[in-house]
PDB file of C-alpha atoms and ligand atoms in Angstrom:
ATOM      1  CA  MET B   1      30.804  -2.791  -1.955  1.00  0.00           C
ATOM      2  CA  ALA B   2      30.860  -5.826   0.210  1.00  0.00           C
ATOM      3  CA  GLU B   3      27.128  -6.253   0.936  1.00  0.00           C
ATOM      4  CA  ARG B   4      24.713  -6.798  -1.865  1.00  0.00           C
ATOM      5  CA  VAL B   5      21.598  -4.617  -2.075  1.00  0.00           C
ATOM      6  CA  ALA B   6      17.992  -4.904  -3.551  1.00  0.00           C
ATOM      7  CA  LEU B   7      16.466  -2.226  -5.672  1.00  0.00           C
ATOM      8  CA  GLY B   8      12.967  -1.351  -4.700  1.00  0.00           C
ATOM      9  CA  ILE B   9      10.618   0.472  -7.245  1.00  0.00           C
ATOM     10  CA  ASP B  10       7.320   2.035  -5.983  1.00  0.00           C
ATOM     11  CA  ILE B  11       5.199   3.025  -8.834  1.00  0.00           C
ATOM     12  CA  GLY B  12       2.525   5.619  -7.765  1.00  0.00           C
ATOM     13  CA  GLY B  13       0.152   7.522 -10.018  1.00  0.00           C
ATOM     14  CA  THR B  14       2.281  10.782  -9.806  1.00  0.00           C
ATOM     15  CA  ASN B  15       5.764   9.563  -8.763  1.00  0.00           C
ATOM     16  CA  VAL B  16       7.986   6.709  -8.885  1.00  0.00           C
ATOM     17  CA  LYS B  17      10.222   6.029  -5.935  1.00  0.00           C
ATOM     18  CA  VAL B  18      13.367   3.825  -6.390  1.00  0.00           C
ATOM     19  CA  ALA B  19      15.838   2.854  -3.604  1.00  0.00           C
ATOM     20  CA  PHE B  20      18.780   0.742  -3.033  1.00  0.00           C
ATOM     21  CA  VAL B  21      18.322  -1.054   0.345  1.00  0.00           C
ATOM     22  CA  LYS B  22      20.519  -3.346   2.358  1.00  0.00           C
ATOM     23  CA  HIS B  23      19.464  -6.467   4.226  1.00  0.00           C
ATOM     24  CA  ASP B  24      19.067  -4.571   7.472  1.00  0.00           C
ATOM     25  CA  GLY B  25      16.715  -2.123   5.722  1.00  0.00           C
ATOM     26  CA  GLN B  26      19.120   0.621   5.472  1.00  0.00           C
ATOM     27  CA  VAL B  27      18.494   2.780   2.403  1.00  0.00           C
ATOM     28  CA  ILE B  28      21.878   3.423   0.497  1.00  0.00           C
ATOM     29  CA  ALA B  29      20.417   5.829  -2.040  1.00  0.00           C
ATOM     30  CA  GLN B  30      16.987   6.863  -3.183  1.00  0.00           C
ATOM     31  CA  GLU B  31      15.313   9.031  -5.892  1.00  0.00           C
ATOM     32  CA  SER B  32      11.892   9.936  -6.941  1.00  0.00           C
ATOM     33  CA  ILE B  33      10.913  10.802 -10.605  1.00  0.00           C
ATOM     34  CA  PRO B  34       7.601  11.548 -12.206  1.00  0.00           C
ATOM     35  CA  THR B  35       5.570   8.585 -13.429  1.00  0.00           C
ATOM     36  CA  ALA B  36       4.070  10.229 -16.414  1.00  0.00           C
ATOM     37  CA  PRO B  37       2.039   6.955 -17.364  1.00  0.00           C
ATOM     38  CA  GLU B  38       0.658   8.644 -20.471  1.00  0.00           C
ATOM     39  CA  ARG B  39       3.975   8.025 -22.262  1.00  0.00           C
ATOM     40  CA  GLY B  40       3.211   4.239 -22.071  1.00  0.00           C
ATOM     41  CA  PRO B  41       4.829   1.334 -20.342  1.00  0.00           C
ATOM     42  CA  GLU B  42       7.766   0.919 -22.698  1.00  0.00           C
ATOM     43  CA  ARG B  43       9.189   4.359 -22.351  1.00  0.00           C
ATOM     44  CA  PHE B  44       8.335   4.408 -18.697  1.00  0.00           C
ATOM     45  CA  VAL B  45      10.462   1.274 -18.099  1.00  0.00           C
ATOM     46  CA  SER B  46      13.363   2.569 -20.065  1.00  0.00           C
ATOM     47  CA  SER B  47      13.506   5.888 -18.202  1.00  0.00           C
ATOM     48  CA  VAL B  48      13.286   4.155 -14.825  1.00  0.00           C
ATOM     49  CA  ALA B  49      16.105   1.837 -16.012  1.00  0.00           C
ATOM     50  CA  GLU B  50      18.286   4.871 -16.904  1.00  0.00           C
ATOM     51  CA  THR B  51      17.515   6.587 -13.697  1.00  0.00           C
ATOM     52  CA  VAL B  52      18.406   3.577 -11.386  1.00  0.00           C
ATOM     53  CA  ARG B  53      21.616   2.739 -13.261  1.00  0.00           C
ATOM     54  CA  GLN B  54      22.767   6.369 -12.875  1.00  0.00           C
ATOM     55  CA  LEU B  55      21.787   6.453  -9.182  1.00  0.00           C
ATOM     56  CA  ALA B  56      23.771   3.147  -8.852  1.00  0.00           C
ATOM     57  CA  SER B  57      26.941   4.621 -10.410  1.00  0.00           C
ATOM     58  CA  ASP B  58      26.695   7.767  -8.503  1.00  0.00           C
ATOM     59  CA  ASN B  59      26.759   5.905  -5.268  1.00  0.00           C
ATOM     60  CA  HIS B  60      29.439   3.491  -6.039  1.00  0.00           C
ATOM     61  CA  ILE B  61      27.152   0.394  -6.421  1.00  0.00           C
ATOM     62  CA  ASP B  62      28.459  -1.992  -9.024  1.00  0.00           C
ATOM     63  CA  TRP B  63      25.270  -2.793 -10.981  1.00  0.00           C
ATOM     64  CA  ASP B  64      26.491  -6.232 -12.109  1.00  0.00           C
ATOM     65  CA  ASN B  65      27.839  -7.496  -8.807  1.00  0.00           C
ATOM     66  CA  ASP B  66      26.065  -5.596  -5.960  1.00  0.00           C
ATOM     67  CA  VAL B  67      22.546  -5.725  -6.932  1.00  0.00           C
ATOM     68  CA  LEU B  68      20.640  -8.891  -6.097  1.00  0.00           C
ATOM     69  CA  GLY B  69      17.464  -8.109  -7.890  1.00  0.00           C
ATOM     70  CA  VAL B  70      14.400  -5.744  -8.282  1.00  0.00           C
ATOM     71  CA  GLY B  71      11.147  -5.599  -6.362  1.00  0.00           C
ATOM     72  CA  VAL B  72       8.339  -3.594  -7.973  1.00  0.00           C
ATOM     73  CA  GLY B  73       5.110  -2.372  -6.236  1.00  0.00           C
ATOM     74  CA  ILE B  74       2.352  -0.855  -8.592  1.00  0.00           C
ATOM     75  CA  ALA B  75      -1.380  -0.169  -7.999  1.00  0.00           C
ATOM     76  CA  GLY B  76      -3.663  -2.484  -9.811  1.00  0.00           C
ATOM     77  CA  PHE B  77      -4.766  -6.017 -10.249  1.00  0.00           C
ATOM     78  CA  LEU B  78      -1.720  -8.098 -10.993  1.00  0.00           C
ATOM     79  CA  ASP B  79      -0.787 -11.715 -11.721  1.00  0.00           C
ATOM     80  CA  TYR B  80       2.215 -12.221  -9.350  1.00  0.00           C
ATOM     81  CA  LYS B  81       3.336 -15.548 -10.884  1.00  0.00           C
ATOM     82  CA  ARG B  82       3.608 -14.132 -14.418  1.00  0.00           C
ATOM     83  CA  GLY B  83       4.690 -10.674 -13.364  1.00  0.00           C
ATOM     84  CA  PHE B  84       1.839  -9.186 -15.329  1.00  0.00           C
ATOM     85  CA  VAL B  85      -0.060  -5.905 -14.659  1.00  0.00           C
ATOM     86  CA  GLU B  86      -3.374  -6.992 -15.771  1.00  0.00           C
ATOM     87  CA  GLU B  87      -5.282  -3.832 -14.920  1.00  0.00           C
ATOM     88  CA  SER B  88      -3.995  -0.639 -13.505  1.00  0.00           C
ATOM     89  CA  VAL B  89      -6.744   1.764 -13.651  1.00  0.00           C
ATOM     90  CA  ASN B  90      -5.103   4.825 -12.320  1.00  0.00           C
ATOM     91  CA  LEU B  91      -2.190   4.434 -14.772  1.00  0.00           C
ATOM     92  CA  HIS B  92      -4.469   3.348 -17.705  1.00  0.00           C
ATOM     93  CA  TRP B  93      -2.322   0.262 -18.346  1.00  0.00           C
ATOM     94  CA  PHE B  94      -3.529  -3.123 -19.175  1.00  0.00           C
ATOM     95  CA  ASP B  95      -1.996  -6.413 -19.848  1.00  0.00           C
ATOM     96  CA  VAL B  96       1.629  -5.131 -19.389  1.00  0.00           C
ATOM     97  CA  PRO B  97       4.306  -7.814 -18.814  1.00  0.00           C
ATOM     98  CA  MET B  98       5.981  -5.551 -16.517  1.00  0.00           C
ATOM     99  CA  ALA B  99       8.437  -7.879 -14.780  1.00  0.00           C
ATOM    100  CA  GLU B 100       9.723  -9.199 -18.064  1.00  0.00           C
ATOM    101  CA  MET B 101      10.119  -5.585 -19.332  1.00  0.00           C
ATOM    102  CA  PHE B 102      12.106  -4.615 -16.268  1.00  0.00           C
ATOM    103  CA  GLU B 103      14.187  -7.914 -16.362  1.00  0.00           C
ATOM    104  CA  ARG B 104      15.093  -7.129 -20.005  1.00  0.00           C
ATOM    105  CA  ALA B 105      15.975  -3.392 -19.195  1.00  0.00           C
ATOM    106  CA  LEU B 106      17.896  -4.143 -15.991  1.00  0.00           C
ATOM    107  CA  GLY B 107      19.269  -7.700 -16.515  1.00  0.00           C
ATOM    108  CA  LYS B 108      18.070  -8.573 -12.956  1.00  0.00           C
ATOM    109  CA  PRO B 109      15.422 -10.873 -11.628  1.00  0.00           C
ATOM    110  CA  VAL B 110      12.283  -8.985 -10.840  1.00  0.00           C
ATOM    111  CA  ARG B 111       9.411  -9.507  -8.447  1.00  0.00           C
ATOM    112  CA  LEU B 112       6.127  -7.568  -9.094  1.00  0.00           C
ATOM    113  CA  ASP B 113       3.400  -7.185  -6.495  1.00  0.00           C
ATOM    114  CA  ASN B 114       0.597  -4.721  -5.823  1.00  0.00           C
ATOM    115  CA  ASP B 115       1.294  -1.403  -3.759  1.00  0.00           C
ATOM    116  CA  ALA B 116      -0.869  -2.391  -0.868  1.00  0.00           C
ATOM    117  CA  ASN B 117       0.952  -5.744  -0.525  1.00  0.00           C
ATOM    118  CA  VAL B 118       4.419  -4.232  -0.597  1.00  0.00           C
ATOM    119  CA  ALA B 119       3.509  -1.554   1.775  1.00  0.00           C
ATOM    120  CA  ALA B 120       2.201  -4.133   4.139  1.00  0.00           C
ATOM    121  CA  LEU B 121       5.522  -6.009   3.752  1.00  0.00           C
ATOM    122  CA  GLY B 122       7.415  -2.775   4.490  1.00  0.00           C
ATOM    123  CA  GLU B 123       5.500  -2.118   7.514  1.00  0.00           C
ATOM    124  CA  VAL B 124       5.773  -5.645   8.847  1.00  0.00           C
ATOM    125  CA  TRP B 125       9.606  -5.616   8.062  1.00  0.00           C
ATOM    126  CA  LEU B 126      10.569  -2.256   9.495  1.00  0.00           C
ATOM    127  CA  GLY B 127       7.584  -0.441  10.751  1.00  0.00           C
ATOM    128  CA  ALA B 128       4.543  -0.649  12.930  1.00  0.00           C
ATOM    129  CA  GLY B 129       4.029  -4.385  12.271  1.00  0.00           C
ATOM    130  CA  ARG B 130       7.407  -5.595  13.436  1.00  0.00           C
ATOM    131  CA  SER B 131       7.151  -8.810  15.637  1.00  0.00           C
ATOM    132  CA  ALA B 132       3.594  -9.600  14.206  1.00  0.00           C
ATOM    133  CA  THR B 133       3.040 -13.071  12.983  1.00  0.00           C
ATOM    134  CA  THR B 134      -0.316 -12.191  11.229  1.00  0.00           C
ATOM    135  CA  ALA B 135      -0.683  -8.768  10.055  1.00  0.00           C
ATOM    136  CA  LEU B 136      -3.491  -6.986   8.248  1.00  0.00           C
ATOM    137  CA  CYS B 137      -2.338  -3.693   6.806  1.00  0.00           C
ATOM    138  CA  VAL B 138      -4.926  -1.240   5.607  1.00  0.00           C
ATOM    139  CA  THR B 139      -4.353   1.924   3.565  1.00  0.00           C
ATOM    140  CA  LEU B 140      -6.906   4.619   3.496  1.00  0.00           C
ATOM    141  CA  GLY B 141      -6.409   6.912   0.401  1.00  0.00           C
ATOM    142  CA  THR B 142      -8.262   7.281  -2.783  1.00  0.00           C
ATOM    143  CA  GLY B 143      -9.526   3.868  -2.213  1.00  0.00           C
ATOM    144  CA  VAL B 144      -9.053   1.473   0.748  1.00  0.00           C
ATOM    145  CA  GLY B 145      -6.110  -0.946  -0.062  1.00  0.00           C
ATOM    146  CA  GLY B 146      -5.357  -3.961   2.037  1.00  0.00           C
ATOM    147  CA  GLY B 147      -2.386  -6.393   2.467  1.00  0.00           C
ATOM    148  CA  ILE B 148      -1.998  -9.583   4.567  1.00  0.00           C
ATOM    149  CA  VAL B 149       1.509 -10.667   5.925  1.00  0.00           C
ATOM    150  CA  ILE B 150       1.751 -13.915   7.632  1.00  0.00           C
ATOM    151  CA  ASP B 151       5.097 -15.002   9.118  1.00  0.00           C
ATOM    152  CA  GLY B 152       6.976 -12.342   7.321  1.00  0.00           C
ATOM    153  CA  HIS B 153       5.492 -13.236   3.942  1.00  0.00           C
ATOM    154  CA  ILE B 154       2.630 -11.650   1.749  1.00  0.00           C
ATOM    155  CA  HIS B 155      -0.452 -13.785   1.586  1.00  0.00           C
ATOM    156  CA  ARG B 156      -1.534 -13.468  -2.128  1.00  0.00           C
ATOM    157  CA  GLY B 157      -4.256 -16.232  -2.542  1.00  0.00           C
ATOM    158  CA  ALA B 158      -5.155 -17.892  -5.687  1.00  0.00           C
ATOM    159  CA  SER B 159      -4.876 -14.992  -8.117  1.00  0.00           C
ATOM    160  CA  THR B 160      -3.024 -12.217  -6.183  1.00  0.00           C
ATOM    161  CA  MET B 161      -6.257 -10.943  -4.876  1.00  0.00           C
ATOM    162  CA  ALA B 162      -6.025 -11.621  -1.131  1.00  0.00           C
ATOM    163  CA  GLY B 163      -6.371  -8.878   1.230  1.00  0.00           C
ATOM    164  CA  GLU B 164      -8.743  -6.646  -0.894  1.00  0.00           C
ATOM    165  CA  ILE B 165     -10.564  -5.476   2.130  1.00  0.00           C
ATOM    166  CA  GLY B 166     -11.711  -2.234   0.452  1.00  0.00           C
ATOM    167  CA  HIS B 167     -14.250  -4.506  -1.467  1.00  0.00           C
ATOM    168  CA  ILE B 168     -15.902  -5.948   1.480  1.00  0.00           C
ATOM    169  CA  GLN B 169     -19.465  -5.152   1.200  1.00  0.00           C
ATOM    170  CA  VAL B 170     -20.396  -3.475   4.542  1.00  0.00           C
ATOM    171  CA  LYS B 171     -23.549  -1.573   3.623  1.00  0.00           C
ATOM    172  CA  ASN B 172     -26.533  -3.124   1.922  1.00  0.00           C
ATOM    173  CA  ASP B 173     -27.998  -0.181   0.209  1.00  0.00           C
ATOM    174  CA  GLY B 174     -24.715   1.678  -0.253  1.00  0.00           C
ATOM    175  CA  GLU B 175     -23.170   3.490  -3.269  1.00  0.00           C
ATOM    176  CA  LEU B 176     -21.822   1.978  -6.458  1.00  0.00           C
ATOM    177  CA  CYS B 177     -18.009   1.125  -6.050  1.00  0.00           C
ATOM    178  CA  ASN B 178     -15.461   1.245  -8.911  1.00  0.00           C
ATOM    179  CA  CYS B 179     -15.522  -2.574  -8.777  1.00  0.00           C
ATOM    180  CA  GLY B 180     -19.187  -2.622  -9.836  1.00  0.00           C
ATOM    181  CA  HIS B 181     -20.618  -3.696  -6.512  1.00  0.00           C
ATOM    182  CA  TYR B 182     -22.506  -1.551  -3.911  1.00  0.00           C
ATOM    183  CA  GLY B 183     -21.579  -0.515  -0.456  1.00  0.00           C
ATOM    184  CA  CYS B 184     -18.021  -1.557  -0.512  1.00  0.00           C
ATOM    185  CA  LEU B 185     -15.987  -0.497   2.464  1.00  0.00           C
ATOM    186  CA  GLU B 186     -13.918   1.701   0.036  1.00  0.00           C
ATOM    187  CA  THR B 187     -17.073   3.860  -0.727  1.00  0.00           C
ATOM    188  CA  LEU B 188     -17.432   4.554   2.984  1.00  0.00           C
ATOM    189  CA  SER B 189     -14.110   4.796   4.618  1.00  0.00           C
ATOM    190  CA  SER B 190     -11.471   6.017   2.095  1.00  0.00           C
ATOM    191  CA  ALA B 191     -10.090   9.538   2.431  1.00  0.00           C
ATOM    192  CA  THR B 192     -11.932  10.403  -0.628  1.00  0.00           C
ATOM    193  CA  ALA B 193     -15.201   9.095   0.804  1.00  0.00           C
ATOM    194  CA  LEU B 194     -14.606  11.204   4.017  1.00  0.00           C
ATOM    195  CA  VAL B 195     -14.351  14.331   1.893  1.00  0.00           C
ATOM    196  CA  ARG B 196     -17.252  13.532  -0.367  1.00  0.00           C
ATOM    197  CA  ASN B 197     -19.389  12.886   2.797  1.00  0.00           C
ATOM    198  CA  GLY B 198     -18.126  15.991   4.319  1.00  0.00           C
ATOM    199  CA  LEU B 199     -19.036  18.055   1.393  1.00  0.00           C
ATOM    200  CA  ALA B 200     -22.485  16.430   1.307  1.00  0.00           C
ATOM    201  CA  ALA B 201     -23.000  17.465   4.871  1.00  0.00           C
ATOM    202  CA  GLY B 202     -22.197  21.012   4.191  1.00  0.00           C
ATOM    203  CA  LEU B 203     -18.590  21.257   5.365  1.00  0.00           C
ATOM    204  CA  ALA B 204     -16.094  23.540   3.648  1.00  0.00           C
ATOM    205  CA  GLY B 205     -12.282  23.852   3.623  1.00  0.00           C
ATOM    206  CA  GLU B 206     -10.586  26.831   4.902  1.00  0.00           C
ATOM    207  CA  ASP B 207      -9.311  27.823   1.528  1.00  0.00           C
ATOM    208  CA  GLY B 208     -12.166  26.454  -0.315  1.00  0.00           C
ATOM    209  CA  GLU B 209     -10.841  22.973  -0.778  1.00  0.00           C
ATOM    210  CA  LEU B 210     -11.958  20.377   1.786  1.00  0.00           C
ATOM    211  CA  THR B 211      -9.419  17.630   2.689  1.00  0.00           C
ATOM    212  CA  ALA B 212      -9.490  14.698   4.965  1.00  0.00           C
ATOM    213  CA  LYS B 213      -7.179  16.494   7.267  1.00  0.00           C
ATOM    214  CA  GLY B 214      -9.361  19.581   7.216  1.00  0.00           C
ATOM    215  CA  ILE B 215     -12.314  17.533   8.431  1.00  0.00           C
ATOM    216  CA  PHE B 216     -10.367  16.237  11.429  1.00  0.00           C
ATOM    217  CA  ASP B 217      -9.194  19.788  12.052  1.00  0.00           C
ATOM    218  CA  LEU B 218     -12.807  20.999  12.129  1.00  0.00           C
ATOM    219  CA  ALA B 219     -13.699  18.084  14.487  1.00  0.00           C
ATOM    220  CA  SER B 220     -10.884  18.974  16.777  1.00  0.00           C
ATOM    221  CA  THR B 221     -12.367  22.493  17.130  1.00  0.00           C
ATOM    222  CA  GLY B 222     -15.732  20.989  18.239  1.00  0.00           C
ATOM    223  CA  ASN B 223     -17.502  21.171  14.819  1.00  0.00           C
ATOM    224  CA  ALA B 224     -20.345  18.610  15.331  1.00  0.00           C
ATOM    225  CA  THR B 225     -20.934  18.012  11.653  1.00  0.00           C
ATOM    226  CA  ALA B 226     -17.294  16.976  11.062  1.00  0.00           C
ATOM    227  CA  GLN B 227     -17.420  14.844  14.127  1.00  0.00           C
ATOM    228  CA  ARG B 228     -20.488  12.933  12.846  1.00  0.00           C
ATOM    229  CA  VAL B 229     -18.910  12.456   9.346  1.00  0.00           C
ATOM    230  CA  ILE B 230     -15.716  11.019  11.034  1.00  0.00           C
ATOM    231  CA  GLU B 231     -17.661   8.917  13.425  1.00  0.00           C
ATOM    232  CA  ASP B 232     -19.651   7.430  10.333  1.00  0.00           C
ATOM    233  CA  MET B 233     -16.441   6.551   8.581  1.00  0.00           C
ATOM    234  CA  ILE B 234     -14.943   4.858  11.604  1.00  0.00           C
ATOM    235  CA  HIS B 235     -18.158   2.946  12.063  1.00  0.00           C
ATOM    236  CA  TRP B 236     -18.018   1.447   8.649  1.00  0.00           C
ATOM    237  CA  LEU B 237     -14.196   1.006   8.910  1.00  0.00           C
ATOM    238  CA  ALA B 238     -14.533  -1.106  12.107  1.00  0.00           C
ATOM    239  CA  LEU B 239     -17.114  -3.153  10.452  1.00  0.00           C
ATOM    240  CA  GLY B 240     -14.744  -3.889   7.584  1.00  0.00           C
ATOM    241  CA  LEU B 241     -11.779  -4.616   9.949  1.00  0.00           C
ATOM    242  CA  SER B 242     -13.777  -6.849  12.053  1.00  0.00           C
ATOM    243  CA  THR B 243     -14.922  -8.918   9.055  1.00  0.00           C
ATOM    244  CA  GLY B 244     -11.180  -9.203   7.969  1.00  0.00           C
ATOM    245  CA  ALA B 245     -10.117  -9.866  11.473  1.00  0.00           C
ATOM    246  CA  ASN B 246     -12.586 -12.502  12.285  1.00  0.00           C
ATOM    247  CA  LEU B 247     -11.288 -14.331   9.307  1.00  0.00           C
ATOM    248  CA  LEU B 248      -7.590 -13.881   9.911  1.00  0.00           C
ATOM    249  CA  ASN B 249      -7.181 -13.544  13.727  1.00  0.00           C
ATOM    250  CA  PRO B 250      -4.355 -11.079  13.262  1.00  0.00           C
ATOM    251  CA  ASP B 251      -2.183  -9.940  16.120  1.00  0.00           C
ATOM    252  CA  ILE B 252      -2.006  -6.518  14.521  1.00  0.00           C
ATOM    253  CA  ILE B 253      -3.776  -4.220  12.083  1.00  0.00           C
ATOM    254  CA  VAL B 254      -1.872  -1.391  10.752  1.00  0.00           C
ATOM    255  CA  ILE B 255      -3.542   1.681   9.437  1.00  0.00           C
ATOM    256  CA  ALA B 256      -1.883   3.872   6.747  1.00  0.00           C
ATOM    257  CA  GLY B 257      -2.612   6.608   4.561  1.00  0.00           C
ATOM    258  CA  GLY B 258      -2.447  10.457   5.025  1.00  0.00           C
ATOM    259  CA  VAL B 259      -5.574  10.191   7.361  1.00  0.00           C
ATOM    260  CA  VAL B 260      -3.407   8.536   9.917  1.00  0.00           C
ATOM    261  CA  ASN B 261      -1.733  11.808  10.566  1.00  0.00           C
ATOM    262  CA  ALA B 262      -4.872  12.598  12.610  1.00  0.00           C
ATOM    263  CA  GLY B 263      -3.379  10.356  15.150  1.00  0.00           C
ATOM    264  CA  ASN B 264      -5.405   9.607  18.148  1.00  0.00           C
ATOM    265  CA  ALA B 265      -8.580  11.271  16.675  1.00  0.00           C
ATOM    266  CA  LEU B 266      -8.792   8.374  14.457  1.00  0.00           C
ATOM    267  CA  ILE B 267      -7.050   5.470  16.104  1.00  0.00           C
ATOM    268  CA  GLU B 268      -8.661   5.707  19.528  1.00  0.00           C
ATOM    269  CA  PRO B 269     -12.248   5.711  18.444  1.00  0.00           C
ATOM    270  CA  LEU B 270     -11.360   3.102  15.634  1.00  0.00           C
ATOM    271  CA  ARG B 271      -9.944   0.734  18.461  1.00  0.00           C
ATOM    272  CA  GLU B 272     -13.140   1.092  20.518  1.00  0.00           C
ATOM    273  CA  ALA B 273     -15.560   0.545  17.481  1.00  0.00           C
ATOM    274  CA  PHE B 274     -13.465  -2.384  16.385  1.00  0.00           C
ATOM    275  CA  SER B 275     -13.287  -4.148  19.730  1.00  0.00           C
ATOM    276  CA  LYS B 276     -17.173  -3.992  19.711  1.00  0.00           C
ATOM    277  CA  ALA B 277     -17.570  -5.202  16.284  1.00  0.00           C
ATOM    278  CA  ALA B 278     -15.095  -8.123  16.177  1.00  0.00           C
ATOM    279  CA  LEU B 279     -15.412 -11.383  18.091  1.00  0.00           C
ATOM    280  CA  GLN B 280     -14.188 -10.678  21.675  1.00  0.00           C
ATOM    281  CA  ARG B 281     -11.289 -13.229  21.348  1.00  0.00           C
ATOM    282  CA  VAL B 282     -10.313 -11.891  18.087  1.00  0.00           C
ATOM    283  CA  ALA B 283     -10.314  -8.212  19.313  1.00  0.00           C
ATOM    284  CA  ARG B 284      -8.446  -9.070  22.601  1.00  0.00           C
ATOM    285  CA  ALA B 285      -5.588 -10.656  20.585  1.00  0.00           C
ATOM    286  CA  CYS B 286      -5.398  -7.803  18.159  1.00  0.00           C
ATOM    287  CA  THR B 287      -3.894  -4.303  18.445  1.00  0.00           C
ATOM    288  CA  VAL B 288      -4.764  -1.480  16.056  1.00  0.00           C
ATOM    289  CA  VAL B 289      -1.933   0.838  15.297  1.00  0.00           C
ATOM    290  CA  PRO B 290      -0.856   3.651  12.896  1.00  0.00           C
ATOM    291  CA  ALA B 291       1.631   2.917  10.280  1.00  0.00           C
ATOM    292  CA  THR B 292       5.026   4.367  10.997  1.00  0.00           C
ATOM    293  CA  LEU B 293       6.923   4.389   7.601  1.00  0.00           C
ATOM    294  CA  GLY B 294       4.701   6.890   5.743  1.00  0.00           C
ATOM    295  CA  SER B 295       5.386   6.991   1.928  1.00  0.00           C
ATOM    296  CA  GLN B 296       8.512   4.860   2.519  1.00  0.00           C
ATOM    297  CA  ALA B 297       6.598   1.692   3.174  1.00  0.00           C
ATOM    298  CA  GLY B 298       6.092   0.872  -0.557  1.00  0.00           C
ATOM    299  CA  VAL B 299       9.706   1.136  -1.730  1.00  0.00           C
ATOM    300  CA  LEU B 300      11.101  -0.731   1.365  1.00  0.00           C
ATOM    301  CA  GLY B 301       8.613  -3.544   1.103  1.00  0.00           C
ATOM    302  CA  ALA B 302       9.415  -3.811  -2.735  1.00  0.00           C
ATOM    303  CA  ALA B 303      13.101  -4.097  -1.920  1.00  0.00           C
ATOM    304  CA  ARG B 304      12.070  -6.732   0.805  1.00  0.00           C
ATOM    305  CA  LEU B 305      10.392  -9.008  -1.889  1.00  0.00           C
ATOM    306  CA  VAL B 306      13.897  -9.607  -3.339  1.00  0.00           C
ATOM    307  CA  LEU B 307      15.850  -9.646  -0.013  1.00  0.00           C
ATOM    308  CA  GLN B 308      13.604 -12.297   1.514  1.00  0.00           C
ATOM    309  CA  VAL B 309      14.027 -14.621  -1.301  1.00  0.00           C
ATOM    310  CA  ALA B 310      17.943 -14.136  -1.174  1.00  0.00           C
ATOM    311  CA  GLU B 311      17.736 -14.877   2.580  1.00  0.00           C
ATOM    312  CA  THR B 312      15.907 -18.263   2.024  1.00  0.00           C
ATOM    313  CA  ALA B 313      17.933 -19.279  -0.990  1.00  0.00           C
TER     314      ALA B 313
HETATM  315 ZN1   ZN X   1     -15.796  -2.314  -4.434  1.00  0.00          ZN
END
């Protein structure tokens, strides 16, 4: 193989996605395996290592010569400089020297960052945020994740915590958040919060289980309760986004997560609410768009962590 590639690893709560990616973003080979975090980080790392070496050999990628390095995205609070997972609540892993473990198992340099940051980098590199100089990317899922990409690079701040927009406190008398504070954006505008508020308002799913998509479906058929619950979610989201935008003056805000599949039913009213909530000059310079890479953003962004270092070396 003439051109060298990066390996991206995106560690989710259920599955781990791995992909070999070229400098132009083309994926040479990819695979997804169960995360099974309960087996512990050691066994997890060795099983991922086995999978990627096999994937390389199946696709005629010479591990020693063709692979530049490894980028890893994982949910949780990290120390980017040390490559430590300090706290991954959904995997129940704490103080894990993950970059070093992967380096030992794979014999390549490893860069570790959080899932929202790598997804943001992926969207700016190949997705909805292309051509943006200052991008704020927000993922609406179980929580509300955020990543900031400035001039093509993740902005991490002093302790890899920049972009935690989900914990902007938007409601004074709001509910308790996982972080210990009250009224965080995450408690009001995540997909989980939307469902919780839908249930509290008396909505029910078609087959018993209410989902965020189900609430948007109900709203599209004229269900006033569903419409009100969505309006409420959008109201708080616009407030959180405007706070972030007034601080960053981004040219783009990318909204990711399953809820984005609702398309214009989410994006149009969000744009309107955002343009009222943010400073006028900030809102005028900024477009709010849905993400385009879906669940590929993380693994592509993880690979990009390595590729962009190679490009500037
Ligand atoms: Zn919080």
